[in-house]
Amino acid sequence: MSFQRIGSETAWEGRIASVRVDRFRYDDGGEAEREIVAHPGAVAVVAHDGGSLYLVRQPREAVDEQGLLELPAGKLDEEGEEPLETAKRELAEEIGKGARRWERLTSFYTSPGFADEECHVYLATELYDEKADADDTERIEVVEAPLADLDDVIARCRDSKTLVGLLWFRAYRRA
Amino acid sequence: MSFQRIGSETAWEGRIASVRVDRFRYDDGGEAEREIVAHPGAVAVVAHDGGSLYLVRQPREAVDEQGLLELPAGKLDEEGEEPLETAKRELAEEIGKGARRWERLTSFYTSPGFADEECHVYLATELYDEKADADDTERIEVVEAPLADLDDVIARCRDSKTLVGLLWFRAYRRA
């Protein structure tokens, strides 16, 4: 089974995301229309120094959560910036750290039934302090959690990038 | 830090999702506007019979993937239906199985920075054959994978519900 896009119309354009209504034709001759939310994509970072994991707590208006515990993360919203560079910038902006070692753990689609957002998850280790301009992070609180409490942290996290990142780390990269 | 919603306008309405532009006021007196994609939510099912995992492969137009390997899943689009009931219906429709044991593994937001979609992930075991009406599943292929190959399956999966479900199962419920 395969398909081809045979039409595309913009239905709404926002500052970050937009909505298209696209038309597809399938191998079997059938056609269908799909409403697709277009998003620039994102990065998230599992950052630890051997003793502590570094997370952030922030208000998430879309889901009515006053303080969701998450991995440091950010949108791919700088034209021409590679995902790894975005990850380095976000780690510095959100938790004030740089890292000497970077590794991509995995990439995944957050909700491929209706959105094109892809999220790239990195592991950052050998951390050092790094100051960065943090113009949009005044409502972000840094949370340091003992790496030994990883399962407790996972139990408290409730968003896809954080769960995928921490569970992947737990499965395949835990020290 | 906390916030209150002080305004909400519908910017676009689709068949499944819609977009609102909401206004929020924070504790610190600041105000901000957020573009929010509203979605009814979803369920996904880790289903195995001790020997095999049951997955599906399907075209995902939004991300230009001809056949993405995923957990059986579906939207919470039936008015008044509880997530567990939706999970049971989807398992029957997509892979033709019922299950004597059901357990909720976790629930998570797919992308809380801009969307309100929440996904509930279940574990279904003690499977039996069950026929169901499958009106919208003609492009879905059932994939049976050995449970012993779980890590290979995880390496091939690329969407949040499947990775969270399989990694959570691997971490906390593997037989």
mmCIF file of C-alpha atoms in Angstrom:
data_model
loop_
_atom_site.group_PDB
_atom_site.id
_atom_site.type_symbol
_atom_site.label_atom_id
_atom_site.label_comp_id
_atom_site.label_asym_id
_atom_site.label_seq_id
_atom_site.Cartn_x
_atom_site.Cartn_y
_atom_site.Cartn_z
ATOM 1 C CA MET A 1 0.000 0.000 0.000
ATOM 2 C CA SER A 2 1.347 3.399 -0.932
ATOM 3 C CA PHE A 3 -0.027 6.888 -1.521
ATOM 4 C CA GLN A 4 0.700 10.124 -3.310
ATOM 5 C CA ARG A 5 -0.212 13.666 -2.284
ATOM 6 C CA ILE A 6 -2.369 15.115 -5.049
ATOM 7 C CA GLY A 7 -3.487 18.363 -3.443
ATOM 8 C CA SER A 8 -2.794 20.685 -0.503
ATOM 9 C CA GLU A 9 -4.543 23.760 0.873
ATOM 10 C CA THR A 10 -3.621 25.883 3.869
ATOM 11 C CA ALA A 11 -6.593 26.060 6.234
ATOM 12 C CA TRP A 12 -5.037 28.121 9.058
ATOM 13 C CA GLU A 13 -1.671 29.713 9.756
ATOM 14 C CA GLY A 14 -0.441 30.458 13.248
ATOM 15 C CA ARG A 15 2.836 31.786 14.633
ATOM 16 C CA ILE A 16 4.279 28.297 15.170
ATOM 17 C CA ALA A 17 1.933 25.689 13.748
ATOM 18 C CA SER A 18 -0.381 25.704 10.742
ATOM 19 C CA VAL A 19 -3.108 23.458 9.373
ATOM 20 C CA ARG A 20 -3.307 22.044 5.856
ATOM 21 C CA VAL A 21 -6.038 20.007 4.236
ATOM 22 C CA ASP A 22 -4.235 17.610 1.875
ATOM 23 C CA ARG A 23 -5.661 15.139 -0.614
ATOM 24 C CA PHE A 24 -4.085 11.699 -1.195
ATOM 25 C CA ARG A 25 -4.485 8.956 -3.806
ATOM 26 C CA TYR A 26 -3.775 5.347 -2.840
ATOM 27 C CA ASP A 27 -2.509 2.339 -4.794
ATOM 28 C CA ASP A 28 -5.964 0.810 -4.665
ATOM 29 C CA GLY A 29 -7.402 3.820 -6.499
ATOM 30 C CA GLY A 30 -9.095 5.286 -3.442
ATOM 31 C CA GLU A 31 -8.706 8.936 -2.465
ATOM 32 C CA ALA A 32 -8.941 10.631 0.935
ATOM 33 C CA GLU A 33 -8.589 14.050 2.502
ATOM 34 C CA ARG A 34 -6.471 14.524 5.633
ATOM 35 C CA GLU A 35 -6.352 17.450 8.040
ATOM 36 C CA ILE A 36 -2.690 17.863 8.957
ATOM 37 C CA VAL A 37 -1.177 20.069 11.646
ATOM 38 C CA ALA A 38 2.246 21.255 10.463
ATOM 39 C CA HIS A 39 4.849 21.955 13.143
ATOM 40 C CA PRO A 40 8.590 22.729 12.764
ATOM 41 C CA GLY A 41 9.659 19.828 15.008
ATOM 42 C CA ALA A 42 11.437 19.760 18.334
ATOM 43 C CA VAL A 43 14.393 18.500 20.344
ATOM 44 C CA ALA A 44 14.618 17.187 23.906
ATOM 45 C CA VAL A 45 17.659 16.401 26.058
ATOM 46 C CA VAL A 46 18.297 13.742 28.705
ATOM 47 C CA ALA A 47 21.060 15.520 30.647
ATOM 48 C CA HIS A 48 22.889 14.026 33.624
ATOM 49 C CA ASP A 49 26.241 14.391 35.381
ATOM 50 C CA GLY A 50 26.408 10.877 36.782
ATOM 51 C CA GLY A 51 24.683 11.895 40.006
ATOM 52 C CA SER A 52 21.784 14.119 38.942
ATOM 53 C CA LEU A 53 19.276 14.352 36.129
ATOM 54 C CA TYR A 54 18.385 17.895 35.037
ATOM 55 C CA LEU A 55 14.724 18.554 34.289
ATOM 56 C CA VAL A 56 12.476 21.590 34.038
ATOM 57 C CA ARG A 57 9.071 22.389 35.464
ATOM 58 C CA GLN A 58 6.895 24.812 33.533
ATOM 59 C CA PRO A 59 3.303 25.887 32.979
ATOM 60 C CA ARG A 60 1.656 24.115 30.014
ATOM 61 C CA GLU A 61 -1.392 26.095 29.100
ATOM 62 C CA ALA A 62 -2.567 23.759 26.319
ATOM 63 C CA VAL A 63 -3.171 20.930 28.803
ATOM 64 C CA ASP A 64 -4.139 23.069 31.824
ATOM 65 C CA GLU A 65 -1.087 21.978 33.812
ATOM 66 C CA GLN A 66 0.402 24.550 36.183
ATOM 67 C CA GLY A 67 3.773 22.790 36.337
ATOM 68 C CA LEU A 68 4.647 19.838 34.147
ATOM 69 C CA LEU A 69 7.976 18.059 34.819
ATOM 70 C CA GLU A 70 9.799 17.629 31.494
ATOM 71 C CA LEU A 71 13.129 17.209 29.778
ATOM 72 C CA PRO A 72 14.790 20.436 28.652
ATOM 73 C CA ALA A 73 13.456 20.925 25.123
ATOM 74 C CA GLY A 74 12.640 23.367 22.403
ATOM 75 C CA LYS A 75 11.220 23.890 18.954
ATOM 76 C CA LEU A 76 13.244 23.800 15.729
ATOM 77 C CA ASP A 77 12.279 27.390 15.064
ATOM 78 C CA GLU A 78 15.627 28.898 14.038
ATOM 79 C CA GLU A 79 15.954 28.814 10.255
ATOM 80 C CA GLY A 80 18.873 26.626 9.163
ATOM 81 C CA GLU A 81 19.807 25.402 12.651
ATOM 82 C CA GLU A 82 20.527 21.654 12.899
ATOM 83 C CA PRO A 83 18.627 19.729 15.629
ATOM 84 C CA LEU A 84 21.827 19.074 17.611
ATOM 85 C CA GLU A 85 22.603 22.797 17.660
ATOM 86 C CA THR A 86 19.075 23.540 18.862
ATOM 87 C CA ALA A 87 19.525 20.932 21.612
ATOM 88 C CA LYS A 88 22.792 22.583 22.744
ATOM 89 C CA ARG A 89 21.180 26.031 22.748
ATOM 90 C CA GLU A 90 18.129 24.844 24.697
ATOM 91 C CA LEU A 91 20.218 23.032 27.308
ATOM 92 C CA ALA A 92 22.184 26.227 27.937
ATOM 93 C CA GLU A 93 19.089 28.456 27.956
ATOM 94 C CA GLU A 94 16.896 26.240 30.121
ATOM 95 C CA ILE A 95 19.286 24.745 32.675
ATOM 96 C CA GLY A 96 22.509 26.737 32.204
ATOM 97 C CA LYS A 97 24.639 23.745 31.199
ATOM 98 C CA GLY A 98 26.844 22.708 28.321
ATOM 99 C CA ALA A 99 27.912 19.108 27.651
ATOM 100 C CA ARG A 100 31.141 17.601 26.306
ATOM 101 C CA ARG A 101 29.381 14.428 25.097
ATOM 102 C CA TRP A 102 26.282 14.365 22.900
ATOM 103 C CA GLU A 103 24.519 11.327 21.469
ATOM 104 C CA ARG A 104 21.210 11.065 19.624
ATOM 105 C CA LEU A 105 19.022 8.477 21.368
ATOM 106 C CA THR A 106 16.055 8.352 18.971
ATOM 107 C CA SER A 107 13.661 10.446 16.891
ATOM 108 C CA PHE A 108 9.906 10.017 16.885
ATOM 109 C CA TYR A 109 6.649 11.504 15.619
ATOM 110 C CA THR A 110 4.548 12.876 18.465
ATOM 111 C CA SER A 111 1.186 12.128 16.816
ATOM 112 C CA PRO A 112 1.478 10.880 13.214
ATOM 113 C CA GLY A 113 -2.269 10.438 12.766
ATOM 114 C CA PHE A 114 -2.788 14.189 12.413
ATOM 115 C CA ALA A 115 0.480 16.119 12.978
ATOM 116 C CA ASP A 116 3.883 16.117 11.252
ATOM 117 C CA GLU A 117 5.878 17.089 14.360
ATOM 118 C CA GLU A 118 9.064 15.047 14.780
ATOM 119 C CA CYS A 119 11.057 15.167 18.021
ATOM 120 C CA HIS A 120 14.772 14.341 18.253
ATOM 121 C CA VAL A 121 15.974 13.140 21.656
ATOM 122 C CA TYR A 122 19.608 13.519 22.740
ATOM 123 C CA LEU A 123 21.684 12.320 25.661
ATOM 124 C CA ALA A 124 24.031 14.978 27.086
ATOM 125 C CA THR A 125 26.747 14.015 29.579
ATOM 126 C CA GLU A 126 30.031 15.433 30.958
ATOM 127 C CA LEU A 127 28.175 18.628 31.841
ATOM 128 C CA TYR A 128 29.664 22.008 32.724
ATOM 129 C CA ASP A 129 28.155 25.339 33.684
ATOM 130 C CA GLU A 130 27.314 27.602 30.767
ATOM 131 C CA LYS A 131 25.480 30.897 30.866
ATOM 132 C CA ALA A 132 23.115 31.761 28.037
ATOM 133 C CA ASP A 133 20.605 34.445 27.173
ATOM 134 C CA ALA A 134 17.281 33.159 28.407
ATOM 135 C CA ASP A 135 14.740 35.659 27.177
ATOM 136 C CA ASP A 136 11.737 33.346 27.115
ATOM 137 C CA THR A 137 12.451 31.122 30.115
ATOM 138 C CA GLU A 138 11.386 33.249 33.071
ATOM 139 C CA ARG A 139 8.600 30.812 33.976
ATOM 140 C CA ILE A 140 10.827 27.719 33.780
ATOM 141 C CA GLU A 141 12.135 26.197 37.024
ATOM 142 C CA VAL A 142 15.174 23.867 36.917
ATOM 143 C CA VAL A 143 14.641 20.591 38.810
ATOM 144 C CA GLU A 144 17.608 18.421 39.812
ATOM 145 C CA ALA A 145 16.675 14.802 40.571
ATOM 146 C CA PRO A 146 18.969 11.991 41.742
ATOM 147 C CA LEU A 147 19.755 9.666 38.842
ATOM 148 C CA ALA A 148 19.230 6.806 41.327
ATOM 149 C CA ASP A 149 15.540 7.861 41.516
ATOM 150 C CA LEU A 150 15.018 7.462 37.754
ATOM 151 C CA ASP A 151 11.944 5.250 38.137
ATOM 152 C CA ASP A 152 10.291 7.773 40.487
ATOM 153 C CA VAL A 153 11.007 10.550 37.995
ATOM 154 C CA ILE A 154 9.546 8.496 35.132
ATOM 155 C CA ALA A 155 6.407 7.863 37.203
ATOM 156 C CA ARG A 156 5.917 11.640 37.621
ATOM 157 C CA CYS A 157 6.434 12.573 33.953
ATOM 158 C CA ARG A 158 3.513 12.818 31.590
ATOM 159 C CA ASP A 159 4.612 13.975 28.156
ATOM 160 C CA SER A 160 5.880 11.994 25.198
ATOM 161 C CA LYS A 161 9.396 13.415 24.757
ATOM 162 C CA THR A 162 10.204 13.035 28.467
ATOM 163 C CA LEU A 163 8.839 9.491 28.713
ATOM 164 C CA VAL A 164 10.471 8.332 25.474
ATOM 165 C CA GLY A 165 13.765 9.965 26.459
ATOM 166 C CA LEU A 166 13.934 8.662 30.030
ATOM 167 C CA LEU A 167 12.589 5.190 29.202
ATOM 168 C CA TRP A 168 15.019 4.864 26.263
ATOM 169 C CA PHE A 169 17.871 5.972 28.506
ATOM 170 C CA ARG A 170 16.747 3.497 31.200
ATOM 171 C CA ALA A 171 16.578 0.646 28.663
ATOM 172 C CA TYR A 172 19.760 1.207 26.678
ATOM 173 C CA ARG A 173 22.110 3.817 28.139
ATOM 174 C CA ARG A 174 21.851 3.789 31.897
ATOM 175 C CA ALA A 175 25.298 3.919 33.476
ATOM 176 C CA MET B 1 3.789 30.037 39.203
ATOM 177 C CA SER B 2 0.181 29.545 38.123
ATOM 178 C CA PHE B 3 -2.087 30.837 35.371
ATOM 179 C CA GLN B 4 -5.730 31.403 34.546
ATOM 180 C CA ARG B 5 -7.423 31.274 31.154
ATOM 181 C CA ILE B 6 -8.983 34.700 30.548
ATOM 182 C CA GLY B 7 -10.079 34.348 26.932
ATOM 183 C CA SER B 8 -10.601 31.792 24.169
ATOM 184 C CA GLU B 9 -11.419 32.059 20.470
ATOM 185 C CA THR B 10 -11.859 29.311 17.915
ATOM 186 C CA ALA B 11 -9.481 29.920 15.001
ATOM 187 C CA TRP B 12 -10.245 26.798 12.901
ATOM 188 C CA GLU B 13 -12.519 23.799 13.187
ATOM 189 C CA GLY B 14 -11.821 20.507 11.448
ATOM 190 C CA ARG B 15 -13.510 17.123 11.502
ATOM 191 C CA ILE B 16 -11.276 15.798 14.288
ATOM 192 C CA ALA B 17 -9.057 18.578 15.601
ATOM 193 C CA SER B 18 -9.607 22.306 16.010
ATOM 194 C CA VAL B 19 -7.457 25.303 16.852
ATOM 195 C CA ARG B 20 -8.119 27.864 19.590
ATOM 196 C CA VAL B 21 -6.266 31.031 20.422
ATOM 197 C CA ASP B 22 -6.489 31.343 24.209
ATOM 198 C CA ARG B 23 -5.299 34.162 26.478
ATOM 199 C CA PHE B 24 -3.743 33.483 29.903
ATOM 200 C CA ARG B 25 -2.876 35.624 32.928
ATOM 201 C CA TYR B 26 -0.010 34.556 35.194
ATOM 202 C CA ASP B 27 0.654 35.005 38.916
ATOM 203 C CA ASP B 28 3.361 37.524 38.111
ATOM 204 C CA GLY B 29 0.823 39.753 36.326
ATOM 205 C CA GLY B 30 2.045 38.892 32.824
ATOM 206 C CA GLU B 31 -0.323 37.846 30.058
ATOM 207 C CA ALA B 32 0.259 35.693 26.994
ATOM 208 C CA GLU B 33 -1.627 34.272 24.032
ATOM 209 C CA ARG B 34 -1.296 30.593 23.115
ATOM 210 C CA GLU B 35 -2.285 28.797 19.917
ATOM 211 C CA ILE B 36 -3.704 25.451 21.028
ATOM 212 C CA VAL B 37 -4.614 22.449 18.892
ATOM 213 C CA ALA B 38 -7.584 20.682 20.489
ATOM 214 C CA HIS B 39 -7.866 16.929 19.925
ATOM 215 C CA PRO B 40 -10.264 14.400 21.515
ATOM 216 C CA GLY B 41 -7.407 12.181 22.812
ATOM 217 C CA ALA B 42 -6.427 8.632 21.993
ATOM 218 C CA VAL B 43 -5.731 5.135 23.269
ATOM 219 C CA ALA B 44 -3.036 2.616 22.366
ATOM 220 C CA VAL B 45 -2.675 -1.053 23.301
ATOM 221 C CA VAL B 46 0.377 -3.229 23.995
ATOM 222 C CA ALA B 47 -1.139 -6.626 23.178
ATOM 223 C CA HIS B 48 0.694 -9.936 23.518
ATOM 224 C CA ASP B 49 -0.129 -13.601 24.052
ATOM 225 C CA GLY B 50 3.118 -14.564 25.766
ATOM 226 C CA GLY B 51 4.773 -15.482 22.462
ATOM 227 C CA SER B 52 3.832 -12.688 20.049
ATOM 228 C CA LEU B 53 3.307 -8.947 20.116
ATOM 229 C CA TYR B 54 0.506 -7.662 17.859
ATOM 230 C CA LEU B 55 1.222 -4.479 15.946
ATOM 231 C CA VAL B 56 -0.165 -2.730 12.889
ATOM 232 C CA ARG B 57 1.446 -1.182 9.839
ATOM 233 C CA GLN B 58 -0.408 1.637 8.135
ATOM 234 C CA PRO B 59 0.072 4.649 5.862
ATOM 235 C CA ARG B 60 0.576 7.908 7.789
ATOM 236 C CA GLU B 61 -0.040 10.716 5.375
ATOM 237 C CA ALA B 62 0.784 13.518 7.850
ATOM 238 C CA VAL B 63 4.409 12.397 8.097
ATOM 239 C CA ASP B 64 4.796 11.014 4.547
ATOM 240 C CA GLU B 65 5.312 7.455 5.778
ATOM 241 C CA GLN B 66 3.968 4.689 3.556
ATOM 242 C CA GLY B 67 3.872 2.143 6.377
ATOM 243 C CA LEU B 68 4.561 3.061 9.987
ATOM 244 C CA LEU B 69 4.785 0.197 12.523
ATOM 245 C CA GLU B 70 2.616 1.086 15.532
ATOM 246 C CA LEU B 71 0.598 -0.216 18.438
ATOM 247 C CA PRO B 72 -3.087 -0.803 17.725
ATOM 248 C CA ALA B 73 -4.677 2.544 18.608
ATOM 249 C CA GLY B 74 -7.529 4.913 18.011
ATOM 250 C CA LYS B 75 -9.086 8.256 18.770
ATOM 251 C CA LEU B 76 -11.542 8.912 21.604
ATOM 252 C CA ASP B 77 -14.130 9.957 19.060
ATOM 253 C CA GLU B 78 -17.219 8.125 20.314
ATOM 254 C CA GLU B 79 -19.245 10.426 22.576
ATOM 255 C CA GLY B 80 -19.442 9.061 26.132
ATOM 256 C CA GLU B 81 -17.157 6.071 25.549
ATOM 257 C CA GLU B 82 -14.555 5.486 28.288
ATOM 258 C CA PRO B 83 -10.906 5.122 27.137
ATOM 259 C CA LEU B 84 -10.787 1.437 28.168
ATOM 260 C CA GLU B 85 -13.866 0.716 26.047
ATOM 261 C CA THR B 86 -12.270 2.491 23.094
ATOM 262 C CA ALA B 87 -9.127 0.400 23.601
ATOM 263 C CA LYS B 88 -11.178 -2.825 23.558
ATOM 264 C CA ARG B 89 -13.024 -1.745 20.415
ATOM 265 C CA GLU B 90 -9.827 -0.751 18.601
ATOM 266 C CA LEU B 91 -8.050 -4.002 19.485
ATOM 267 C CA ALA B 92 -10.942 -5.978 18.014
ATOM 268 C CA GLU B 93 -11.249 -3.760 14.923
ATOM 269 C CA GLU B 94 -7.552 -3.520 14.128
ATOM 270 C CA ILE B 95 -6.166 -6.950 15.004
ATOM 271 C CA GLY B 96 -9.283 -9.085 15.556
ATOM 272 C CA LYS B 97 -8.502 -9.909 19.193
ATOM 273 C CA GLY B 98 -10.164 -9.580 22.553
ATOM 274 C CA ALA B 99 -8.307 -9.802 25.890
ATOM 275 C CA ARG B 100 -9.279 -11.251 29.284
ATOM 276 C CA ARG B 101 -6.776 -9.029 31.151
ATOM 277 C CA TRP B 102 -6.521 -5.270 30.785
ATOM 278 C CA GLU B 103 -4.235 -2.913 32.683
ATOM 279 C CA ARG B 104 -3.554 0.782 32.147
ATOM 280 C CA LEU B 105 0.204 1.327 31.818
ATOM 281 C CA THR B 106 0.348 5.130 31.672
ATOM 282 C CA SER B 107 -1.228 8.229 30.151
ATOM 283 C CA PHE B 108 0.701 11.041 28.521
ATOM 284 C CA TYR B 109 0.372 14.253 26.531
ATOM 285 C CA THR B 110 1.713 13.865 23.004
ATOM 286 C CA SER B 111 2.890 17.480 22.660
ATOM 287 C CA PRO B 112 1.847 19.718 25.575
ATOM 288 C CA GLY B 113 3.564 22.808 24.185
ATOM 289 C CA PHE B 114 0.834 23.310 21.609
ATOM 290 C CA ALA B 115 -1.731 20.459 21.682
ATOM 291 C CA ASP B 116 -4.079 19.093 24.355
ATOM 292 C CA GLU B 117 -4.092 15.505 23.059
ATOM 293 C CA GLU B 118 -3.740 12.915 25.842
ATOM 294 C CA CYS B 119 -3.025 9.266 25.039
ATOM 295 C CA HIS B 120 -3.902 6.382 27.371
ATOM 296 C CA VAL B 121 -1.786 3.249 26.981
ATOM 297 C CA TYR B 122 -3.082 -0.184 27.999
ATOM 298 C CA LEU B 123 -1.595 -3.649 28.321
ATOM 299 C CA ALA B 124 -3.861 -6.425 26.974
ATOM 300 C CA THR B 125 -3.037 -10.075 27.681
ATOM 301 C CA GLU B 126 -4.796 -13.475 27.684
ATOM 302 C CA LEU B 127 -5.903 -12.796 24.111
ATOM 303 C CA TYR B 128 -8.620 -14.598 22.143
ATOM 304 C CA ASP B 129 -9.929 -14.226 18.594
ATOM 305 C CA GLU B 130 -12.736 -11.715 18.217
ATOM 306 C CA LYS B 131 -14.337 -10.547 15.005
ATOM 307 C CA ALA B 132 -15.399 -6.919 14.744
ATOM 308 C CA ASP B 133 -16.756 -4.560 12.124
ATOM 309 C CA ALA B 134 -13.723 -2.877 10.611
ATOM 310 C CA ASP B 135 -15.108 -0.240 8.298
ATOM 311 C CA ASP B 136 -12.125 2.091 8.340
ATOM 312 C CA THR B 137 -9.242 -0.364 8.585
ATOM 313 C CA GLU B 138 -8.847 -1.636 5.020
ATOM 314 C CA ARG B 139 -5.363 -0.100 4.756
ATOM 315 C CA ILE B 140 -4.135 -1.536 8.073
ATOM 316 C CA GLU B 141 -1.911 -4.636 8.030
ATOM 317 C CA VAL B 142 -1.556 -6.734 11.205
ATOM 318 C CA VAL B 143 2.068 -7.504 12.123
ATOM 319 C CA GLU B 144 2.894 -10.301 14.565
ATOM 320 C CA ALA B 145 6.380 -10.017 16.102
ATOM 321 C CA PRO B 146 8.071 -12.413 18.544
ATOM 322 C CA LEU B 147 7.960 -10.982 22.056
ATOM 323 C CA ALA B 148 11.580 -12.163 22.370
ATOM 324 C CA ASP B 149 12.493 -9.600 19.667
ATOM 325 C CA LEU B 150 11.081 -6.672 21.680
ATOM 326 C CA ASP B 151 14.261 -4.591 21.385
ATOM 327 C CA ASP B 152 14.315 -5.012 17.592
ATOM 328 C CA VAL B 153 10.676 -3.960 17.426
ATOM 329 C CA ILE B 154 11.357 -0.882 19.585
ATOM 330 C CA ALA B 155 14.256 0.066 17.286
ATOM 331 C CA ARG B 156 11.876 0.036 14.274
ATOM 332 C CA CYS B 157 9.070 2.080 15.885
ATOM 333 C CA ARG B 158 8.944 5.830 15.488
ATOM 334 C CA ASP B 159 5.845 7.277 17.114
ATOM 335 C CA SER B 160 5.261 8.375 20.671
ATOM 336 C CA LYS B 161 2.457 6.026 21.761
ATOM 337 C CA THR B 162 4.279 2.960 20.439
ATOM 338 C CA LEU B 163 7.627 3.913 21.983
ATOM 339 C CA VAL B 164 6.121 4.913 25.332
ATOM 340 C CA GLY B 165 3.982 1.755 25.406
ATOM 341 C CA LEU B 166 6.714 -0.715 24.449
ATOM 342 C CA LEU B 167 9.442 0.948 26.533
ATOM 343 C CA TRP B 168 7.121 1.144 29.570
ATOM 344 C CA PHE B 169 6.212 -2.518 29.091
ATOM 345 C CA ARG B 170 9.911 -3.428 28.752
ATOM 346 C CA ALA B 171 10.793 -1.521 31.919
ATOM 347 C CA TYR B 172 7.979 -2.558 34.241
ATOM 348 C CA ARG B 173 5.766 -5.362 32.920
ATOM 349 C CA ARG B 174 7.845 -7.685 30.800
ATOM 350 C CA ALA B 175 7.084 -11.310 31.659
#
